[in-house]
Amino acid sequence: MLTPKENFLLAAVEHKKPEWVPNEMSDVIMYGGAFESFENGPAGGGLDGFGVTWHATESAGGQPVPGGQPVLDDIEKWEDVVKFPNLDEYDWEGSLAMQSAIMGADRDQRVVEYGMWNGQFLRLTHLMGFENALCAMLEEPEACDALFAAITDYKIKLVERVAKHFKPDIITSYDDIATERGLFMSPGTYRSLIKPHHKRLNDAIRANGIVPFIHTCGKCEEIIPDYIEIGTSAWTSAQPMNDIEGILKKYGSQIAVVGGYDTNGRPGLEDATNEEIDADVKRCMETYGPYGSYVFMGFRLMSGAGPESFMEGIIPINAAAEKYKHIK
Amino acid sequence: MSKIEEVKGLVETGKSKKIAAAVQEALDAGDKAQDILDAMIASMGVVGDKFSSGEIFVPEMLIAAKAMSKGVEVLKPVMAGDGSSSLGTCIMGTVAGDLHDIGKNLVVMMLESAGFDMVDLGVDVPAEKFVEAVKENDNVVLIACSGLLTTTMPALKEAVQTIKAAYPDMKVIVGGAPVTQEYANEIGADGYAPDAGSSASKAKEIIGG
């Protein structure tokens, strides 16, 4: 019998049918993400390494969200204004010890995934504010391209340090480029302005011996072939406003899908009943599981700023996943 | 091409650096300020429809709204004191506990472009603050409440019910990713728009404009 790690990698990296449907929320040691103060500010809120102010929110399970005055008003002045975190000043071994103590370190049993938050597009929006960032992409594409290149340079340095200290199997680049109904920008804008930087980052992750995943919430099915083209091994966190079954049918041999749970529907609500949760997990396992190249992931947004509220939300989802994980 | 047609094209394509001069040229050529404004409002209607149908995306809509705003700046001194084009005041905010402002900001721009005088209360707005804003502002005809998180949907309900308890005839429109027409009906809202592009036409429909 495979270990959960071997089973996960079979689906997510080799794009084959695993022995059972892996579960992102139980088979993975998740490092990075909100732990990294240089990316998301300190716990409870404050400045990140770029000078952007973050707040912790009770309504989003303590997730940090950017706010305050934009750091950058005029994209053409980015070279004078934007500063990057000094990664050499960071206590990498101390951070690894802290994160291992919280998230676990059973590397032989579970996959180690480092969540690299705030991708190139998201960082632009954090620096400028959303509306200004989106306008800048159309009005000043050359300046945006140059800033995206600089952010990618910084991220490649981050990948090198993560590779050295965390030694993850996977790095997931979080760059949310989609809404409930479609991409924030046209596919053409994505392809000309963002995709080349996503590719360069994916290449750097692979050059460090790590498998690249890309995360975006929302409806992004139109650019799944682009994710494949730039060497992405898996797309997370797939939400069912996308035709996940169609994607698995058409592209399952080239890219894995992580997700499936209806996080924005009834099953994603704080007051979802165990029956509603059970039914949606069963739907995921039965609909997507048979294609292979699929990893289940489900969560709910819960009120409360601490990790315990988040865990409270996923316990019944994980219990149902355990019940239905065996593909018939 | 007439100057007004040129202004319309500049709004639709979001040319904010060129529009001020074009509006001024239209005025100089004898076009009435009200006609130029109506043309720009019509252009934003086209932009909203294109967004709703997926033909254009958020950035294209944003730069169009930005261009419209620059054009209106030129018209304002000419039209000072003329409130005939206003559809009334609309109070808008993202409900308590929710810090999301992108969708709310887009709707503010679209409603403003359609002719509403917008009062933006920002994010994390307690239900009572919507009621206070009605008292503090003149000619309020509509309140728009936004909520993006599944966890803040109850706050959306509370906002609508608090507003309706204080002002039973006040029209309330709601929207946000997890919101549906069914949910809008359930919480007693007068209307729901699935996206920013269609919010303006829905708002006008609700107030009978």
XYZ file of N, CA and C in Angstrom, chain A residues 46-177:
396
model
N -0.138 44.442 10.222
C 1.044 45.306 10.208
C 1.654 45.357 8.821
N 2.884 45.862 8.734
C 3.540 46.059 7.441
C 4.254 44.795 6.969
N 4.166 44.531 5.666
C 4.970 43.446 5.092
C 6.300 44.022 4.591
N 7.099 43.183 3.943
C 8.418 43.609 3.480
C 8.385 44.584 2.324
N 7.230 44.807 1.737
C 7.073 45.769 0.637
C 6.529 47.108 1.142
N 6.202 47.167 2.444
C 5.616 48.386 2.991
C 4.098 48.433 2.880
N 3.486 47.307 2.508
C 2.021 47.237 2.407
C 1.448 46.868 3.777
N 0.347 47.536 4.159
C -0.291 47.267 5.452
C -1.300 46.130 5.317
N -1.276 45.199 6.271
C -2.205 44.054 6.276
C -3.052 44.093 7.552
N -4.277 43.589 7.434
C -5.180 43.453 8.580
C -5.599 41.990 8.697
N -5.783 41.538 9.928
C -6.362 40.200 10.136
C -7.875 40.384 10.237
N -8.618 39.497 9.594
C -10.075 39.665 9.587
C -10.769 38.507 10.281
N -11.729 38.830 11.099
C -12.528 37.790 11.751
C -13.454 37.106 10.754
N -13.907 37.863 9.743
C -14.878 37.300 8.807
C -14.254 36.305 7.835
N -12.934 36.283 7.751
C -12.280 35.361 6.816
C -11.339 34.429 7.567
N -11.758 33.996 8.721
C -10.975 33.026 9.482
C -9.572 33.513 9.801
N -9.406 34.809 10.012
C -8.097 35.331 10.389
C -7.157 35.568 9.227
N -7.642 35.347 8.003
C -6.781 35.559 6.834
C -6.341 37.023 6.787
N -5.051 37.258 6.541
C -4.622 38.649 6.408
C -5.100 39.222 5.073
N -5.556 40.467 5.106
C -5.945 41.133 3.850
C -5.238 42.487 3.788
N -4.826 42.889 2.572
C -4.112 44.156 2.447
C -5.069 45.340 2.550
N -4.559 46.452 3.053
C -5.399 47.644 3.158
C -4.517 48.857 3.324
N -5.101 49.952 3.741
C -4.322 51.174 3.934
C -4.049 51.902 2.632
N -3.251 52.949 2.727
C -2.921 53.760 1.562
C -2.060 52.955 0.586
N -2.351 53.033 -0.716
C -1.490 52.332 -1.672
C -0.049 52.832 -1.602
N 0.889 51.906 -1.760
C 2.307 52.261 -1.738
C 2.690 52.964 -3.034
N 2.055 52.541 -4.122
C 2.441 53.013 -5.455
C 1.232 53.620 -6.168
N 1.321 54.895 -6.533
C 0.233 55.546 -7.269
C 0.457 55.478 -8.773
N 1.699 55.753 -9.156
C 2.017 55.850 -10.579
C 2.946 54.701 -10.941
N 2.449 53.791 -11.745
C 3.212 52.582 -12.097
C 4.556 52.935 -12.741
N 4.597 54.078 -13.433
C 5.846 54.432 -14.117
C 6.959 54.820 -13.127
N 6.568 55.036 -11.859
C 7.580 55.397 -10.867
C 7.958 54.216 -9.965
N 7.617 53.010 -10.384
C 7.802 51.872 -9.476
C 9.254 51.696 -9.028
N 10.179 51.998 -9.943
C 11.596 51.769 -9.579
C 12.039 52.676 -8.428
N 11.425 53.854 -8.330
C 11.788 54.790 -7.254
C 11.055 54.446 -5.951
N 9.928 53.767 -6.059
C 9.036 53.613 -4.902
C 9.064 52.201 -4.292
N 9.045 51.204 -5.134
C 8.843 49.837 -4.625
C 10.129 49.280 -4.021
N 10.000 48.818 -2.785
C 11.143 48.127 -2.153
C 10.757 46.663 -1.956
N 11.768 45.836 -1.934
C 11.525 44.403 -1.814
C 12.049 43.901 -0.469
N 11.426 42.844 0.065
C 11.898 42.313 1.341
C 13.357 41.853 1.249
N 14.099 42.066 2.314
C 15.482 41.579 2.367
C 15.462 40.150 2.906
N 15.539 39.205 2.000
C 15.389 37.794 2.382
C 16.587 37.267 3.162
N 17.723 37.999 3.079
C 18.914 37.545 3.809
C 18.825 37.865 5.300
N 17.924 38.778 5.642
C 17.773 39.137 7.066
C 16.801 38.208 7.785
N 16.149 37.358 7.050
C 15.084 36.533 7.623
C 15.671 35.310 8.325
N 15.062 34.952 9.450
C 15.523 33.788 10.215
C 14.875 32.523 9.652
N 15.487 31.987 8.609
C 14.883 30.853 7.895
C 14.785 29.615 8.773
N 15.864 29.307 9.488
C 15.841 28.075 10.292
C 14.858 28.218 11.458
N 14.797 29.420 12.023
C 13.834 29.664 13.106
C 12.404 29.528 12.598
N 12.169 30.053 11.386
C 10.834 29.976 10.796
C 10.468 28.523 10.506
N 11.440 27.776 9.975
C 11.182 26.359 9.687
C 10.829 25.608 10.975
N 11.583 25.878 12.039
C 11.326 25.186 13.318
C 9.925 25.516 13.837
N 9.552 26.795 13.740
C 8.232 27.216 14.223
C 7.125 26.570 13.391
N 7.279 26.622 12.070
C 6.235 26.080 11.200
C 6.141 24.563 11.319
N 7.291 23.905 11.502
C 7.286 22.442 11.664
C 6.557 22.056 12.948
N 6.764 22.869 14.001
C 6.127 22.564 15.287
C 4.605 22.673 15.166
N 4.140 23.607 14.343
C 2.690 23.816 14.200
C 2.072 22.874 13.166
N 2.728 22.743 12.017
C 2.115 22.018 10.895
C 2.550 20.559 10.818
N 3.596 20.190 11.562
C 4.096 18.816 11.501
C 5.302 18.716 10.582
N 5.972 17.576 10.629
C 7.178 17.400 9.826
C 7.362 15.942 9.407
N 6.258 15.214 9.310
C 6.346 13.796 8.935
C 6.486 13.670 7.419
N 7.668 14.042 6.946
C 7.929 14.157 5.516
C 7.862 12.829 4.768
N 8.068 11.727 5.455
C 7.999 10.447 4.751
C 6.551 10.025 4.486
N 5.630 10.554 5.266
C 4.219 10.178 5.108
C 3.411 11.206 4.327
N 3.741 12.487 4.523
C 2.946 13.545 3.886
C 3.799 14.407 2.955
N 3.143 14.981 1.982
C 3.802 15.861 1.015
C 4.121 17.190 1.694
N 5.288 17.742 1.382
C 5.628 19.066 1.909
C 5.371 20.099 0.812
N 4.476 21.023 1.109
C 4.111 22.052 0.129
C 4.382 23.423 0.739
N 5.090 24.256 -0.002
C 5.321 25.624 0.457
C 4.393 26.549 -0.338
N 3.550 27.275 0.366
C 2.624 28.204 -0.280
C 3.279 29.561 -0.454
N 3.589 29.909 -1.704
C 4.215 31.207 -1.979
C 3.097 32.179 -2.373
N 2.652 32.946 -1.389
C 1.488 33.811 -1.594
C 1.860 35.073 -2.381
N 0.819 35.784 -2.776
C 0.983 37.096 -3.424
C 1.810 37.024 -4.703
N 1.261 36.334 -5.690
C 1.908 36.235 -6.999
C 2.056 37.595 -7.659
N 2.597 37.574 -8.859
C 2.960 38.833 -9.523
C 1.765 39.779 -9.667
N 0.624 39.237 -10.125
C -0.554 40.086 -10.296
C -1.062 40.577 -8.944
N -1.162 39.658 -7.983
C -1.686 40.054 -6.669
C -0.790 41.099 -6.010
N 0.526 40.925 -6.157
C 1.430 41.902 -5.526
C 1.227 43.286 -6.145
N 1.012 43.326 -7.462
C 0.733 44.618 -8.108
C -0.510 45.261 -7.480
N -1.547 44.443 -7.261
C -2.785 44.994 -6.684
C -2.561 45.423 -5.236
N -1.719 44.695 -4.506
C -1.446 45.093 -3.117
C -0.685 46.426 -3.072
N 0.198 46.621 -4.041
C 0.993 47.852 -4.062
C 0.171 49.063 -4.500
N -0.732 48.843 -5.469
C -1.426 49.985 -6.100
C -2.890 50.117 -5.711
N -3.466 49.085 -5.111
C -4.916 49.043 -4.986
C -5.457 48.378 -6.243
N -6.589 47.695 -6.095
C -7.068 46.860 -7.193
C -7.395 47.638 -8.466
N -8.159 48.708 -8.310
C -8.618 49.419 -9.506
C -7.442 50.027 -10.257
N -6.529 50.657 -9.518
C -5.378 51.278 -10.182
C -4.509 50.232 -10.868
N -4.368 49.083 -10.221
C -3.536 48.027 -10.804
C -4.145 47.531 -12.116
N -5.454 47.330 -12.109
C -6.103 46.824 -13.323
C -6.038 47.866 -14.449
N -6.211 49.134 -14.093
C -6.094 50.197 -15.113
C -4.662 50.240 -15.657
N -3.695 50.127 -14.752
C -2.286 50.223 -15.159
C -1.926 49.136 -16.171
N -2.527 47.954 -16.009
C -2.206 46.869 -16.932
C -2.598 47.211 -18.369
N -3.672 47.996 -18.534
C -4.079 48.387 -19.890
C -3.405 49.680 -20.331
N -3.223 50.591 -19.373
C -2.732 51.917 -19.752
C -1.208 51.997 -19.848
N -0.527 51.243 -18.999
C 0.940 51.290 -18.983
C 1.512 49.867 -18.950
N 1.244 49.088 -19.997
C 1.674 47.676 -19.974
C 3.187 47.481 -19.854
N 3.950 48.393 -20.438
C 5.413 48.198 -20.386
C 5.941 48.359 -18.958
N 5.412 49.362 -18.248
C 5.844 49.551 -16.856
C 5.386 48.375 -15.992
N 4.176 47.876 -16.257
C 3.685 46.710 -15.506
C 4.583 45.500 -15.754
N 4.939 45.322 -17.012
C 5.786 44.187 -17.371
C 7.116 44.262 -16.624
N 7.681 45.464 -16.552
C 8.964 45.630 -15.858
C 8.821 45.345 -14.361
N 7.717 45.800 -13.772
C 7.511 45.533 -12.341
C 7.260 44.039 -12.104
N 6.472 43.414 -12.969
C 6.254 41.961 -12.850
C 7.594 41.209 -12.927
N 8.484 41.684 -13.813
C 9.803 41.030 -13.945
C 10.593 41.175 -12.648
N 10.520 42.354 -12.039
C 11.255 42.580 -10.782
C 10.657 41.733 -9.649
N 9.332 41.630 -9.617
C 8.691 40.795 -8.590
C 9.099 39.334 -8.801
N 9.180 38.927 -10.071
C 9.574 37.544 -10.369
C 11.031 37.301 -9.946
N 11.900 38.278 -10.177
C 13.304 38.154 -9.722
C 13.344 37.913 -8.213
N 12.548 38.712 -7.492
C 12.490 38.561 -6.032
C 11.980 37.162 -5.666
N 10.938 36.714 -6.368
C 10.345 35.418 -6.044
C 11.318 34.270 -6.332
N 12.126 34.439 -7.355
C 13.114 33.394 -7.656
C 14.147 33.301 -6.513
N 14.521 34.456 -5.972
C 15.426 34.442 -4.802
C 14.741 33.745 -3.630
N 13.436 33.981 -3.492
C 12.671 33.335 -2.418
C 12.635 31.816 -2.628
N 12.422 31.408 -3.866
C 12.393 29.970 -4.189
C 13.721 29.321 -3.765
N 14.836 29.995 -4.045
C 16.152 29.431 -3.706
C 16.302 29.236 -2.192
N 15.792 30.192 -1.428
C 15.894 30.069 0.039
C 14.933 29.021 0.581
N 13.760 28.975 -0.008
C 12.775 27.968 0.397
C 13.319 26.566 0.091
N 13.917 26.434 -1.082
C 14.483 25.137 -1.469
C 15.563 24.704 -0.476
N 16.389 25.641 -0.073
C 17.508 25.338 0.831
C 17.022 24.968 2.231
N 16.062 25.712 2.744
C 15.677 25.549 4.150
C 14.467 24.635 4.347
N 13.455 24.773 3.511
C 12.217 23.998 3.711
C 12.223 22.669 2.949
N 13.023 22.622 1.869
C 13.100 21.416 1.036
C 11.718 20.842 0.708
N 10.840 21.657 0.139
C 9.494 21.147 -0.148
C 9.461 20.258 -1.398
N 8.438 19.428 -1.473
C 8.185 18.671 -2.709
C 7.554 19.592 -3.743
N 6.720 20.517 -3.229
C 5.901 21.362 -4.111
C 5.992 22.816 -3.659
N 6.033 23.725 -4.616
C 5.784 25.142 -4.299
C 4.532 25.562 -5.069
N 3.560 26.086 -4.349
C 2.355 26.603 -5.000
C 2.430 28.118 -5.060
N 2.363 28.641 -6.285
C 2.350 30.098 -6.473
C 0.902 30.563 -6.441
N 0.585 31.387 -5.468
C -0.783 31.892 -5.323
C -0.922 33.195 -6.088
N -1.640 33.159 -7.188
C -1.885 34.391 -7.941
C -3.332 34.371 -8.414
N -4.201 34.922 -7.592
C -5.638 34.898 -7.901
C -5.956 35.886 -9.003
N -6.301 35.335 -10.165
C -6.559 36.207 -11.319
C -7.994 36.093 -11.797
